[in-house]
Amino acid sequence: MEVTLDAGVPQKPGVLSELMKSFSIAIKDMKIYYFKPAILIFGILFPVAIFFAFTVGRNVDASALFPGLIALTLFFSTTTVGPFSMPWERLNRTFERILFAPVSVSALALGKTISAVVFGLIMSVVPLLLGILFFGSRVSNAWVLFLGIFIGNASIANMGTLISTFGSKQPQNVMLLLNLIRLPMMFMSGIFVPIFELPHWARIVSWFSPVSYATDLIRCGLGFKDYFGPLISSLVLIAFGVLLFLACVLRMTAWNRGD
Amino acid sequence: MREKESGTPALEALNLTKRFGSVTAVDGISFSVEEGEIFGFLGPNGAGKTTTIRLFLNLTRPSSGEARVFGLDSVRNSIEVKSIVGIVPDVSNVFSEISTTANILFTASLYGIGRKERMSRMQDLLETMGLSEYSEKKAGQLSYGLKRRLAIAMSIVHSPRVVFLDEPTSGLDVSSSREIRELLRNLKYHGTTFFLTTHNMEEANELCNRIAVIDRGRIIAVDTPERLRREATEAQVIQVEFNRVLDENEQRQLVSLGPFHKIVPMKDSYKLFTGDPEEAIECVFHFAFSNDLRICGLNTLKPTLEDVFVKLTDREASFGSHA
Ligand SMILES: Nc1ncnc2c1ncn2[C@@H]1O[C@H](COP(=O)(O)OP(=O)(O)OP(=O)(O)O)[C@@H](O)[C@H]1O
Ligand SMILES: [Mg+2]
């Protein structure tokens, strides 16, 4: 046996070491989950199909539909990986593997979120490129567009991680819960109809959906009229992201109380 | 951070208790394990073995009491504890979708082991655990025994000071079990402390320096395997059936006649616990003759683990409330 013993006093790992662990968790998730059919169906096919179901036949310029399509793809793709992987790993008890190791709950939640964000980023770029290459979409403010896609993913991914901590260990139940939340949210986030065209009450409802702010940034970045403005949208998205992340950490910390 | 003092036990349970609703899985147990020991936790299904391990790793919280690893509290210092312990759980929960090497490398990264070091440890472990030829295979395609070896490799990749093994050979065939035991014996020479659960008496006997017998959440004996075995031989059983039922007085009389520890009435026979079955059988014949009874059946039974438990759970009681 060649493995040597690291005798000595155990130490709490530093922040950098914790970050590296988050990345390891994320990379492991990428290898395992990105190509699972369920992820691809719920993450991409589903939003694209829904989008066309609600927009085909409307008498608008194709490029005007793209901010909504990009936002919807972002929303669905970034919230799919977590709610799929977590119950799957709890069911197979591989999730415990991570709990065996000296990994803080925040590093764990961050790892789960990073894998979701990367998936969301890749997927939201696809409709963006399609729009630019084939449907005459035009980037009028690259920074705002970047903020929308980047902060949008980073913030909304935490919603997926949070949902993944609820419900049973059965992936299909968590997916059901996820879609029960996502489907209504989809209609109150300015995806199909810009927020300023909504009735007064619906506009107020849209303030409570982080997706509204991502949609708004993407609209603005692609040269369409915005509703909140880039600054407010970015700040609110960050606030949502932080709150959702803290909620994840709280939920995960409580996991060893029950069983 | 507490300094490592010599004399700090590797593992220590202080009145450790875990309740799940109305079920008390672990019921106020206390024990300590010295560094370098192989400590066995021997008990039947549902005794609380897995729960005890989970308490040490803070995978579940104690209802009361404390679990300590080298003086570190499992709840308050859980991250530090986890960095010096390894665990082989009762199910080989490897990541089926990725390769053997990817499983080991990922686990190593969770312990903060640098990239170069990870690679070299992975190579060593593949060799030690006899996994080299399966290194690129998806872990899900490995046989049951190979998965268990991979799980062991993953549990020691960070060179832990304490390794918990939850029924490491259950479900394995005879030769895989032997290989695993061989591997464990080799690891033992490095001063690592082992905490091993099993319901296999022979395995505990073969591997452990000390064994705790646990039943329904309580430790009912802690001793060396030799001494426990002596207890076990005292728990030999003869089963006898007479042509009629004995009353309490007669039962008492029978026990007082010979080298019996205990009589347990069964459906239509009696189990007699004894350290000397030959002498005991003579006494049974004698008793039958003098009480005008006929013997309809007589069997000597090898002591099962359960018999040892029966004996350990109520040493002092001689009369069978324990049917
Ligand atoms: N998460 C849980 N929720 C409720 N009850 C539990 C839980 N985990 C264990 N128990 C109960 O606690 C008791 C001890 O279980 P434990 O798994 O520790 O036993 P064990 O000795 O490991 O048994 P086995 O040999 O079957 O593995 C059992 O009665 C079990 O049903
Ligand atoms: Mg068990």
Coordinates of C-alpha atoms and ligand atoms in Angstrom, one line a residue:
Chain A
M1 CA 0.0 0.0 0.0
E2 CA 1.7 3.2 -1.2
V3 CA -0.7 5.7 0.1
T4 CA 0.9 7.6 3.0
L5 CA -0.8 9.0 6.0
D6 CA -1.3 12.7 6.5
A7 CA -1.0 12.7 10.2
G8 CA -1.5 16.0 12.0
V9 CA -4.1 18.4 13.0
P10 CA -7.1 18.7 10.7
Q11 CA -7.8 22.2 9.4
K12 CA -10.7 24.0 8.1
P13 CA -10.2 24.5 4.3
G14 CA -9.7 28.0 3.1
V15 CA -12.0 29.9 0.7
L16 CA -10.0 29.1 -2.4
S17 CA -9.9 25.5 -1.5
E18 CA -13.7 25.6 -1.1
L19 CA -14.1 27.3 -4.5
M20 CA -12.0 24.5 -6.1
K21 CA -14.4 22.0 -4.6
S22 CA -17.4 23.8 -6.0
F23 CA -15.8 23.7 -9.4
S24 CA -15.1 20.0 -9.0
I25 CA -18.7 19.4 -8.1
A26 CA -19.8 21.5 -11.1
I27 CA -17.5 19.7 -13.5
K28 CA -18.7 16.3 -12.3
D29 CA -22.3 17.4 -12.8
M30 CA -21.5 18.6 -16.3
K31 CA -20.0 15.2 -17.2
I32 CA -23.0 13.3 -15.8
Y33 CA -26.0 15.4 -16.5
Y34 CA -25.6 17.7 -19.5
F35 CA -26.3 14.9 -21.9
K36 CA -29.1 13.2 -20.1
P37 CA -32.2 13.1 -22.3
A38 CA -34.5 14.4 -19.5
I39 CA -32.2 17.5 -19.1
L40 CA -32.2 18.2 -22.8
I41 CA -36.0 17.8 -23.1
F42 CA -36.9 20.0 -20.1
G43 CA -34.0 22.4 -20.6
I44 CA -34.3 23.2 -24.3
L45 CA -37.0 21.4 -26.3
F46 CA -39.7 22.3 -23.8
P47 CA -39.1 26.1 -23.8
V48 CA -38.7 26.2 -27.5
A49 CA -41.9 24.3 -28.1
I50 CA -43.8 26.4 -25.6
F51 CA -42.5 29.5 -27.2
F52 CA -43.6 28.6 -30.7
A53 CA -47.0 27.4 -29.4
F54 CA -47.7 30.8 -28.0
T55 CA -46.2 33.0 -30.7
V56 CA -46.7 31.3 -34.1
G57 CA -49.2 33.1 -36.2
R58 CA -48.8 36.4 -34.4
N59 CA -48.3 39.2 -36.7
V60 CA -45.0 40.5 -35.5
D61 CA -41.5 40.8 -36.9
A62 CA -39.5 37.6 -36.2
S63 CA -36.7 39.5 -34.5
A64 CA -39.1 41.0 -32.0
L65 CA -39.7 37.5 -30.7
F66 CA -36.1 36.7 -29.9
P67 CA -35.6 38.5 -26.6
G68 CA -38.5 36.4 -25.3
L69 CA -37.2 33.2 -26.7
I70 CA -33.8 33.8 -25.3
A71 CA -35.2 34.6 -21.9
L72 CA -37.4 31.6 -21.9
T73 CA -34.6 29.3 -22.9
L74 CA -32.4 30.9 -20.2
F75 CA -35.1 30.4 -17.6
F76 CA -35.8 26.8 -18.4
S77 CA -32.2 25.6 -19.1
T78 CA -30.7 27.2 -16.0
T79 CA -33.3 25.8 -13.7
T80 CA -33.3 22.2 -15.0
V81 CA -30.0 20.7 -14.0
G82 CA -30.3 21.2 -10.3
P83 CA -33.8 19.8 -9.8
F84 CA -32.8 16.8 -11.9
S85 CA -29.4 16.1 -10.5
M86 CA -30.1 16.6 -6.8
P87 CA -33.0 14.1 -6.3
W88 CA -31.3 11.7 -8.7
E89 CA -28.2 11.7 -6.5
R90 CA -30.2 11.5 -3.3
L91 CA -32.1 8.5 -4.8
N92 CA -28.8 6.8 -5.8
R93 CA -27.2 7.9 -2.5
T94 CA -24.3 9.4 -4.5
F95 CA -25.2 12.8 -3.0
E96 CA -24.0 11.4 0.3
R97 CA -20.5 11.1 -1.2
I98 CA -20.3 14.9 -1.1
L99 CA -21.5 15.0 2.5
F100 CA -18.8 12.5 3.5
A101 CA -16.1 15.0 2.4
P102 CA -15.1 18.2 4.1
V103 CA -17.2 20.4 1.8
S104 CA -19.1 23.3 3.3
V105 CA -22.8 23.6 2.5
S106 CA -22.1 26.9 0.7
A107 CA -19.4 25.2 -1.5
L108 CA -21.9 22.5 -2.3
A109 CA -24.7 24.8 -3.2
L110 CA -22.3 26.9 -5.3
G111 CA -21.1 23.8 -7.1
K112 CA -24.7 22.8 -7.9
T113 CA -25.4 26.4 -9.1
I114 CA -22.3 26.7 -11.2
S115 CA -23.2 23.6 -13.2
A116 CA -26.7 25.0 -13.8
V117 CA -25.3 28.4 -14.8
V118 CA -22.9 27.0 -17.3
F119 CA -25.6 24.9 -18.9
G120 CA -27.9 27.9 -19.0
L121 CA -25.2 30.1 -20.6
I122 CA -24.6 27.6 -23.3
M123 CA -28.2 27.1 -24.0
S124 CA -29.2 30.8 -24.0
V125 CA -26.4 31.6 -26.5
V126 CA -28.0 29.2 -29.0
P127 CA -31.2 31.2 -29.7
L128 CA -29.2 34.4 -29.6
L129 CA -26.9 33.2 -32.4
L130 CA -29.8 31.9 -34.4
G131 CA -31.5 35.2 -34.1
I132 CA -28.4 37.1 -35.1
L133 CA -27.5 34.8 -38.0
F134 CA -30.9 34.1 -39.5
F135 CA -33.6 36.4 -38.2
G136 CA -32.1 39.8 -38.2
S137 CA -31.6 40.3 -34.5
R138 CA -29.3 43.2 -33.8
V139 CA -27.2 43.7 -30.7
S140 CA -27.6 47.3 -29.8
N141 CA -25.9 47.2 -26.4
A142 CA -23.6 44.3 -26.0
W143 CA -22.9 45.0 -22.3
V144 CA -26.5 45.1 -21.3
L145 CA -27.1 41.9 -23.3
F146 CA -24.2 40.3 -21.6
L147 CA -25.4 41.3 -18.2
G148 CA -28.9 40.0 -19.0
I149 CA -27.6 36.6 -20.0
F150 CA -24.8 36.3 -17.4
I151 CA -26.5 37.8 -14.3
G152 CA -29.8 36.3 -15.4
N153 CA -28.3 32.8 -15.4
A154 CA -26.3 33.3 -12.3
S155 CA -29.3 34.5 -10.4
I156 CA -32.1 32.3 -11.7
A157 CA -30.0 29.1 -11.5
N158 CA -30.3 29.4 -7.7
M159 CA -34.0 29.1 -8.0
G160 CA -33.4 25.7 -9.6
T161 CA -31.0 24.7 -6.8
L162 CA -33.6 25.9 -4.2
I163 CA -36.4 23.9 -5.7
S164 CA -34.2 20.8 -5.9
T165 CA -34.0 20.8 -2.1
F166 CA -37.7 20.5 -1.8
G167 CA -39.9 17.5 -2.4
S168 CA -39.0 13.9 -2.5
K169 CA -36.0 11.9 -3.7
Q170 CA -38.0 11.0 -6.8
P171 CA -36.7 13.1 -9.7
Q172 CA -40.0 13.1 -11.5
N173 CA -41.8 14.6 -8.4
V174 CA -39.2 17.4 -8.2
M175 CA -39.6 18.0 -11.9
L176 CA -43.3 18.2 -11.5
L177 CA -42.9 20.7 -8.7
L178 CA -40.4 22.6 -10.8
N179 CA -42.8 22.9 -13.7
L180 CA -45.7 23.9 -11.4
I181 CA -43.6 26.9 -10.5
R182 CA -42.1 27.6 -13.8
L183 CA -45.1 27.5 -16.0
P184 CA -47.1 30.3 -14.3
M185 CA -43.9 32.3 -13.8
M186 CA -43.4 32.2 -17.6
F187 CA -46.5 34.2 -18.1
M188 CA -45.7 36.9 -15.6
S189 CA -42.2 37.7 -16.8
G190 CA -42.6 39.7 -20.0
I191 CA -41.6 36.8 -22.2
F192 CA -44.6 36.7 -24.6
V193 CA -45.8 40.2 -24.1
P194 CA -43.6 43.1 -23.0
I195 CA -44.3 44.1 -19.4
F196 CA -45.4 47.6 -20.3
E197 CA -48.2 46.2 -22.5
L198 CA -49.5 44.1 -19.6
P199 CA -52.5 45.3 -17.5
H200 CA -51.6 47.1 -14.3
W201 CA -52.1 44.2 -11.9
A202 CA -50.0 41.9 -14.1
R203 CA -47.2 44.4 -14.2
I204 CA -47.0 44.4 -10.4
V205 CA -47.0 40.6 -10.3
S206 CA -44.0 40.7 -12.8
W207 CA -41.9 42.6 -10.3
F208 CA -41.7 39.5 -8.2
S209 CA -40.3 37.3 -10.9
P210 CA -36.5 37.5 -11.3
V211 CA -37.1 36.3 -14.9
S212 CA -38.8 39.7 -15.7
Y213 CA -35.5 41.5 -15.0
A214 CA -33.4 39.1 -17.2
T215 CA -36.0 39.5 -20.0
D216 CA -35.8 43.3 -19.6
L217 CA -32.0 43.3 -19.9
I218 CA -32.1 41.1 -23.0
R219 CA -34.8 43.2 -24.6
C220 CA -32.7 46.3 -23.9
G221 CA -29.5 44.7 -25.2
L222 CA -31.2 43.7 -28.4
G223 CA -32.6 47.2 -29.0
F224 CA -36.1 46.9 -27.7
K225 CA -37.9 49.1 -25.3
D226 CA -37.2 48.2 -21.7
Y227 CA -39.4 48.6 -18.6
F228 CA -37.1 48.6 -15.5
G229 CA -33.9 49.9 -17.0
P230 CA -30.5 48.1 -17.0
L231 CA -29.4 49.4 -13.6
I232 CA -32.5 48.4 -11.7
S233 CA -32.7 45.1 -13.5
S234 CA -29.1 44.2 -12.7
L235 CA -29.3 45.1 -9.1
V236 CA -32.6 43.3 -8.5
L237 CA -31.3 40.2 -10.2
I238 CA -28.2 40.2 -8.0
A239 CA -30.5 40.6 -4.9
F240 CA -32.7 37.8 -6.0
G241 CA -29.6 35.6 -6.6
V242 CA -28.1 36.3 -3.2
L243 CA -31.4 35.7 -1.4
L244 CA -32.1 32.5 -3.3
F245 CA -28.5 31.3 -2.6
L246 CA -28.9 31.9 1.1
A247 CA -32.2 30.1 1.1
C248 CA -30.4 27.1 -0.6
V249 CA -27.7 27.1 2.0
L250 CA -30.3 27.2 4.8
R251 CA -32.3 24.4 3.3
M252 CA -29.2 22.3 2.9
T253 CA -27.9 22.9 6.3
A254 CA -31.0 21.5 7.8
W255 CA -30.7 18.2 5.8
N256 CA -29.0 16.2 8.6
R257 CA -31.6 17.2 11.2
G258 CA -34.4 14.9 10.1
D259 CA -32.4 11.8 9.1
Chain B
M1 CA -8.0 24.1 16.9
R2 CA -7.3 21.5 19.4
E3 CA -3.8 20.0 19.4
K4 CA -3.5 16.3 19.0
E5 CA -2.7 14.9 22.4
S6 CA -1.3 11.5 22.8
G7 CA -4.0 9.5 24.6
T8 CA -6.9 11.2 22.9
P9 CA -9.0 8.3 21.7
A10 CA -9.5 8.1 18.0
L11 CA -13.2 7.6 18.5
E12 CA -15.4 8.4 21.4
A13 CA -19.1 8.1 22.0
L14 CA -20.5 9.7 25.1
N15 CA -24.1 8.8 25.8
L16 CA -24.8 9.0 22.2
T17 CA -28.5 8.8 21.4
K18 CA -30.5 9.1 18.2
R19 CA -34.3 8.9 18.0
F20 CA -36.3 8.9 14.8
G21 CA -39.7 9.7 16.0
S22 CA -40.7 7.0 18.4
V23 CA -37.8 4.7 17.3
T24 CA -34.7 5.0 19.3
A25 CA -32.0 3.8 16.8
V26 CA -29.1 4.5 19.1
D27 CA -29.8 4.4 22.8
G28 CA -27.2 6.2 25.0
I29 CA -24.1 4.3 23.9
S30 CA -20.6 5.1 25.2
F31 CA -17.4 3.6 24.0
S32 CA -14.0 4.7 22.9
V33 CA -11.6 3.3 20.3
E34 CA -7.8 3.8 20.5
E35 CA -5.7 4.9 17.6
G36 CA -4.7 2.0 15.4
E37 CA -7.4 -0.3 16.7
I38 CA -9.8 -2.3 14.5
F39 CA -13.0 -2.0 16.4
G40 CA -16.0 -4.1 15.4
F41 CA -19.6 -3.2 15.8
L42 CA -21.5 -6.5 15.7
G43 CA -25.2 -6.6 15.7
P44 CA -28.4 -7.8 13.9
N45 CA -30.4 -5.8 11.4
G46 CA -31.8 -2.6 12.8
A47 CA -29.4 -2.6 15.8
G48 CA -28.2 0.9 15.1
K49 CA -24.9 0.2 13.5
T50 CA -25.3 2.4 10.4
T51 CA -26.9 5.2 12.5
T52 CA -23.9 5.2 14.8
I53 CA -21.5 5.7 11.8
R54 CA -23.7 8.4 10.4
L55 CA -23.6 10.2 13.8
F56 CA -19.8 10.3 13.7
L57 CA -19.9 12.0 10.3
N58 CA -22.6 14.4 11.2
L59 CA -24.8 12.9 8.4
T60 CA -27.4 12.8 11.0
R61 CA -27.6 14.8 14.2
P62 CA -27.5 13.2 17.7
S63 CA -30.7 13.6 19.7
S64 CA -28.4 13.9 22.7
G65 CA -24.9 12.9 23.7
E66 CA -21.7 13.4 21.7
A67 CA -19.6 11.7 19.1
R68 CA -15.9 12.7 18.9
V69 CA -13.1 11.9 16.5
F70 CA -9.6 12.6 18.0
G71 CA -11.3 14.9 20.4
L72 CA -13.2 16.9 17.8
D73 CA -17.0 17.1 18.1
S74 CA -18.8 15.6 15.2
V75 CA -21.4 18.4 15.0
R76 CA -19.4 21.5 15.9
N77 CA -16.2 20.5 14.1
S78 CA -17.9 18.5 11.3
I79 CA -15.7 19.8 8.5
E80 CA -12.4 19.0 10.4
V81 CA -13.7 15.6 11.4
K82 CA -14.7 14.8 7.8
S83 CA -11.2 15.7 6.6
I84 CA -9.6 13.0 8.7
V85 CA -12.2 10.2 8.3
G86 CA -13.1 8.0 5.4
I87 CA -16.3 6.0 5.1
V88 CA -17.3 3.0 3.1
P89 CA -21.1 3.1 3.3
D90 CA -23.4 0.0 3.3
V91 CA -24.3 0.6 -0.3
S92 CA -21.4 1.1 -2.9
N93 CA -22.7 4.5 -4.0
V94 CA -20.2 5.2 -6.7
F95 CA -21.1 7.6 -9.6
S96 CA -22.2 5.0 -12.2
E97 CA -22.0 7.4 -15.1
I98 CA -18.3 8.2 -14.9
S99 CA -15.2 6.0 -15.0
T100 CA -13.4 4.4 -12.1
T101 CA -10.6 6.9 -12.3
A102 CA -13.0 9.8 -12.5
N103 CA -14.7 8.6 -9.4
I104 CA -11.4 8.5 -7.5
L105 CA -10.2 11.8 -8.9
F106 CA -13.5 13.6 -8.1
T107 CA -13.4 12.2 -4.5
A108 CA -9.8 13.4 -4.1
S109 CA -10.7 16.9 -5.2
L110 CA -13.4 17.1 -2.6
Y111 CA -10.6 16.7 0.0
G112 CA -8.7 19.5 -1.5
I113 CA -5.9 17.3 -2.9
G114 CA -3.9 19.0 -5.6
R115 CA -4.0 17.8 -9.2
K116 CA -0.6 16.1 -9.3
E117 CA -1.0 14.4 -6.0
R118 CA -4.5 13.3 -7.1
M119 CA -3.1 11.5 -10.1
S120 CA -0.4 9.7 -8.2
R121 CA -2.7 8.6 -5.4
M122 CA -5.2 7.4 -8.0
Q123 CA -2.6 5.3 -9.6
D124 CA -1.5 3.8 -6.3
L125 CA -5.1 3.0 -5.3
L126 CA -5.9 1.4 -8.6
E127 CA -3.0 -0.9 -8.1
T128 CA -3.6 -1.6 -4.4
M129 CA -7.3 -2.3 -4.9
G130 CA -6.7 -4.4 -8.1
L131 CA -8.7 -2.0 -10.2
S132 CA -6.1 -1.1 -12.8
E133 CA -7.7 -3.1 -15.6
Y134 CA -11.0 -1.4 -15.0
S135 CA -9.7 2.1 -14.7
E136 CA -11.6 3.5 -17.8
K137 CA -14.7 1.4 -17.3
K138 CA -17.8 3.3 -16.2
A139 CA -18.3 2.5 -12.5
G140 CA -21.9 1.4 -13.2
Q141 CA -20.6 -1.4 -15.3
L142 CA -18.4 -2.8 -12.5
S143 CA -19.4 -6.0 -10.7
Y144 CA -20.7 -5.8 -7.2
G145 CA -17.4 -6.8 -5.7
L146 CA -15.4 -4.3 -7.9
K147 CA -17.8 -1.5 -6.9
R148 CA -17.1 -2.3 -3.3
R149 CA -13.4 -2.1 -3.9
L150 CA -13.8 1.2 -5.7
A151 CA -15.8 2.5 -2.7
I152 CA -13.0 1.5 -0.4
A153 CA -10.5 3.2 -2.7
M154 CA -12.6 6.3 -2.6
S155 CA -12.8 6.2 1.2
I156 CA -9.0 6.2 1.7
V157 CA -7.9 8.5 -1.1
H158 CA -7.2 11.3 1.4
S159 CA -5.3 8.9 3.8
P160 CA -7.7 9.3 6.6
R161 CA -6.8 8.5 10.2
V162 CA -10.1 6.7 10.8
V163 CA -12.0 4.6 8.3
F164 CA -15.6 3.5 8.9
L165 CA -16.6 0.4 7.1
D166 CA -20.3 -0.4 7.1
E167 CA -20.7 -4.1 6.4
P168 CA -17.8 -4.2 3.9
T169 CA -18.4 -7.8 2.8
S170 CA -22.1 -8.1 2.9
G171 CA -23.5 -9.3 -0.4
L172 CA -20.1 -10.5 -1.6
D173 CA -19.2 -14.1 -2.4
V174 CA -16.7 -16.0 -0.4
S175 CA -13.7 -15.2 -2.4
S176 CA -14.4 -11.5 -2.9
S177 CA -15.1 -11.2 0.9
R178 CA -11.7 -12.8 1.5
E179 CA -10.0 -10.4 -0.9
I180 CA -11.6 -7.5 0.9
R181 CA -10.6 -8.7 4.3
E182 CA -7.1 -9.2 3.0
L183 CA -7.0 -5.6 1.7
L184 CA -8.2 -4.4 5.1
R185 CA -5.6 -6.3 6.9
N186 CA -2.9 -4.7 4.7
L187 CA -4.3 -1.2 5.4
K188 CA -4.2 -2.0 9.1
Y189 CA -0.5 -1.9 9.2
H190 CA -0.4 1.8 8.6
G191 CA -1.7 2.8 11.9
T192 CA -5.1 3.7 10.6
T193 CA -8.0 3.2 13.0
F194 CA -10.9 1.1 11.7
F195 CA -14.5 1.0 12.8
L196 CA -16.2 -1.9 11.2
T197 CA -19.8 -3.0 11.4
T198 CA -20.9 -6.5 10.6
H199 CA -23.4 -9.1 11.5
N200 CA -20.9 -11.8 10.7
M201 CA -19.3 -13.1 13.8
E202 CA -16.5 -14.8 12.0
E203 CA -15.6 -11.7 10.2
A204 CA -15.5 -9.7 13.4
N205 CA -13.5 -12.3 15.0
E206 CA -11.0 -12.5 12.2
L207 CA -10.4 -8.7 11.7
C208 CA -11.1 -6.9 15.0
N209 CA -9.0 -6.2 18.1
R210 CA -12.2 -5.5 20.0
I211 CA -15.8 -6.0 19.4
A212 CA -18.9 -4.2 20.7
V213 CA -22.1 -6.2 20.5
I214 CA -25.0 -3.9 19.8
D215 CA -28.7 -4.8 20.0
R216 CA -31.7 -2.5 19.7
G217 CA -29.5 0.6 20.0
R218 CA -27.6 -0.5 23.1
I219 CA -24.1 -1.9 23.6
I220 CA -24.5 -5.1 25.5
A221 CA -20.9 -6.2 25.5
V222 CA -17.5 -4.9 24.6
D223 CA -14.7 -7.3 24.6
T224 CA -11.9 -9.0 22.7
P225 CA -13.1 -11.6 20.1
E226 CA -11.5 -14.4 22.1
R227 CA -13.6 -13.6 25.2
L228 CA -16.8 -13.1 23.3
R229 CA -16.2 -16.4 21.7
R230 CA -15.9 -18.0 25.0
E231 CA -19.3 -16.5 25.9
A232 CA -20.6 -17.9 22.6
T233 CA -19.5 -21.5 23.4
E234 CA -21.3 -21.1 26.7
A235 CA -24.3 -20.4 24.6
Q236 CA -24.7 -23.8 23.1
V237 CA -28.2 -25.0 22.9
I238 CA -30.0 -28.2 23.2
Q239 CA -33.5 -28.4 22.2
V240 CA -35.7 -31.0 23.8
E241 CA -39.3 -32.0 23.4
F242 CA -41.2 -34.0 26.1
N243 CA -44.5 -35.8 25.8
R244 CA -46.2 -33.1 27.9
V245 CA -45.7 -29.5 28.9
L246 CA -43.6 -28.7 32.0
D247 CA -44.9 -26.5 34.7
E248 CA -42.7 -23.7 36.1
N249 CA -41.6 -25.8 39.0
E250 CA -40.4 -28.6 36.8
Q251 CA -38.6 -26.1 34.5
R252 CA -36.8 -24.7 37.5
Q253 CA -36.0 -28.2 38.7
L254 CA -34.5 -29.1 35.3
V255 CA -32.3 -26.1 35.3
S256 CA -31.0 -26.7 38.7
L257 CA -30.1 -30.3 37.8
G258 CA -27.4 -29.6 35.3
P259 CA -25.0 -27.1 33.7
F260 CA -27.8 -24.9 32.3
H261 CA -27.8 -21.1 32.1
K262 CA -31.2 -20.8 31.0
I263 CA -34.4 -22.5 29.7
V264 CA -36.5 -20.9 27.0
P265 CA -39.9 -22.5 26.4
M266 CA -40.7 -22.8 22.6
K267 CA -43.9 -23.8 20.9
D268 CA -43.8 -27.4 22.1
S269 CA -40.2 -27.8 23.1
Y270 CA -37.6 -26.2 25.4
K271 CA -34.3 -24.5 24.5
L272 CA -31.6 -25.1 27.1
F273 CA -28.5 -22.9 27.1
T274 CA -25.5 -24.7 28.3
G275 CA -21.7 -24.6 28.3
D276 CA -21.4 -28.4 28.3
P277 CA -23.9 -30.1 26.0
E278 CA -22.8 -33.7 26.7
E279 CA -23.3 -33.4 30.4
A280 CA -26.5 -31.5 29.7
I281 CA -28.0 -34.3 27.7
E282 CA -27.3 -36.8 30.4
C283 CA -29.1 -34.5 32.8
V284 CA -32.1 -34.2 30.5
F285 CA -32.4 -38.0 30.4
H286 CA -32.0 -38.3 34.1
F287 CA -34.7 -35.6 34.6
A288 CA -37.0 -37.3 32.2
F289 CA -36.6 -40.7 33.9
S290 CA -37.2 -39.4 37.4
N291 CA -40.2 -37.4 36.3
D292 CA -41.8 -40.1 34.3
L293 CA -41.5 -38.1 31.1
R294 CA -40.9 -39.3 27.6
I295 CA -38.4 -37.5 25.3
C296 CA -40.0 -37.1 21.9
G297 CA -37.2 -35.1 20.3
L298 CA -33.7 -34.0 21.2
N299 CA -31.4 -31.8 19.2
T300 CA -28.1 -30.0 19.8
L301 CA -27.9 -26.7 18.1
K302 CA -24.8 -24.7 17.2
P303 CA -24.8 -21.3 18.8
T304 CA -26.1 -18.8 16.4
L305 CA -25.4 -15.1 16.7
E306 CA -28.9 -14.8 18.0
D307 CA -28.2 -17.3 20.8
V308 CA -25.3 -15.3 21.9
F309 CA -27.5 -12.2 21.8
V310 CA -30.1 -14.0 23.8
K311 CA -27.5 -14.9 26.3
L312 CA -25.9 -11.4 26.4
T313 CA -29.2 -9.5 26.5
D314 CA -30.3 -11.1 29.7
R315 CA -27.5 -12.8 31.5
E316 CA -29.1 -12.8 34.8
A317 CA -32.6 -13.9 34.0
S318 CA -33.0 -17.6 33.9
F319 CA -36.6 -18.0 33.1
G320 CA -38.1 -17.6 29.8
S321 CA -39.9 -14.5 29.3
H322 CA -37.9 -14.6 26.1
A323 CA -39.9 -16.9 23.8
Ligands
LIG1 N1 -33.7 7.9 8.5 C1 -34.4 7.1 9.4 N2 -35.6 7.4 9.7 C2 -36.3 6.6 10.5 N3 -35.9 5.6 11.1 C3 -34.6 5.2 10.8 C4 -33.8 6.0 10.0 N4 -32.6 5.4 9.9 C5 -32.6 4.3 10.7 N5 -33.8 4.2 11.2 C6 -34.2 3.1 12.2 O1 -33.2 3.0 13.2 C7 -33.0 1.7 13.5 C8 -31.5 1.4 13.4 O2 -31.2 1.4 12.0 P1 -29.7 1.2 11.4 O3 -29.8 1.4 10.0 O4 -28.8 2.0 12.2 O5 -29.5 -0.3 11.8 P2 -28.3 -1.3 11.3 O6 -27.7 -1.8 12.6 O7 -27.3 -0.6 10.4 O8 -29.1 -2.4 10.5 P3 -28.7 -3.2 9.2 O9 -27.9 -4.4 9.7 O10 -30.0 -3.6 8.7 O11 -27.9 -2.3 8.3 C9 -33.9 0.9 12.7 O12 -35.0 0.5 13.4 C10 -34.3 1.8 11.5 O13 -35.5 1.5 11.1
MG2 MG -26.8 -0.8 8.4

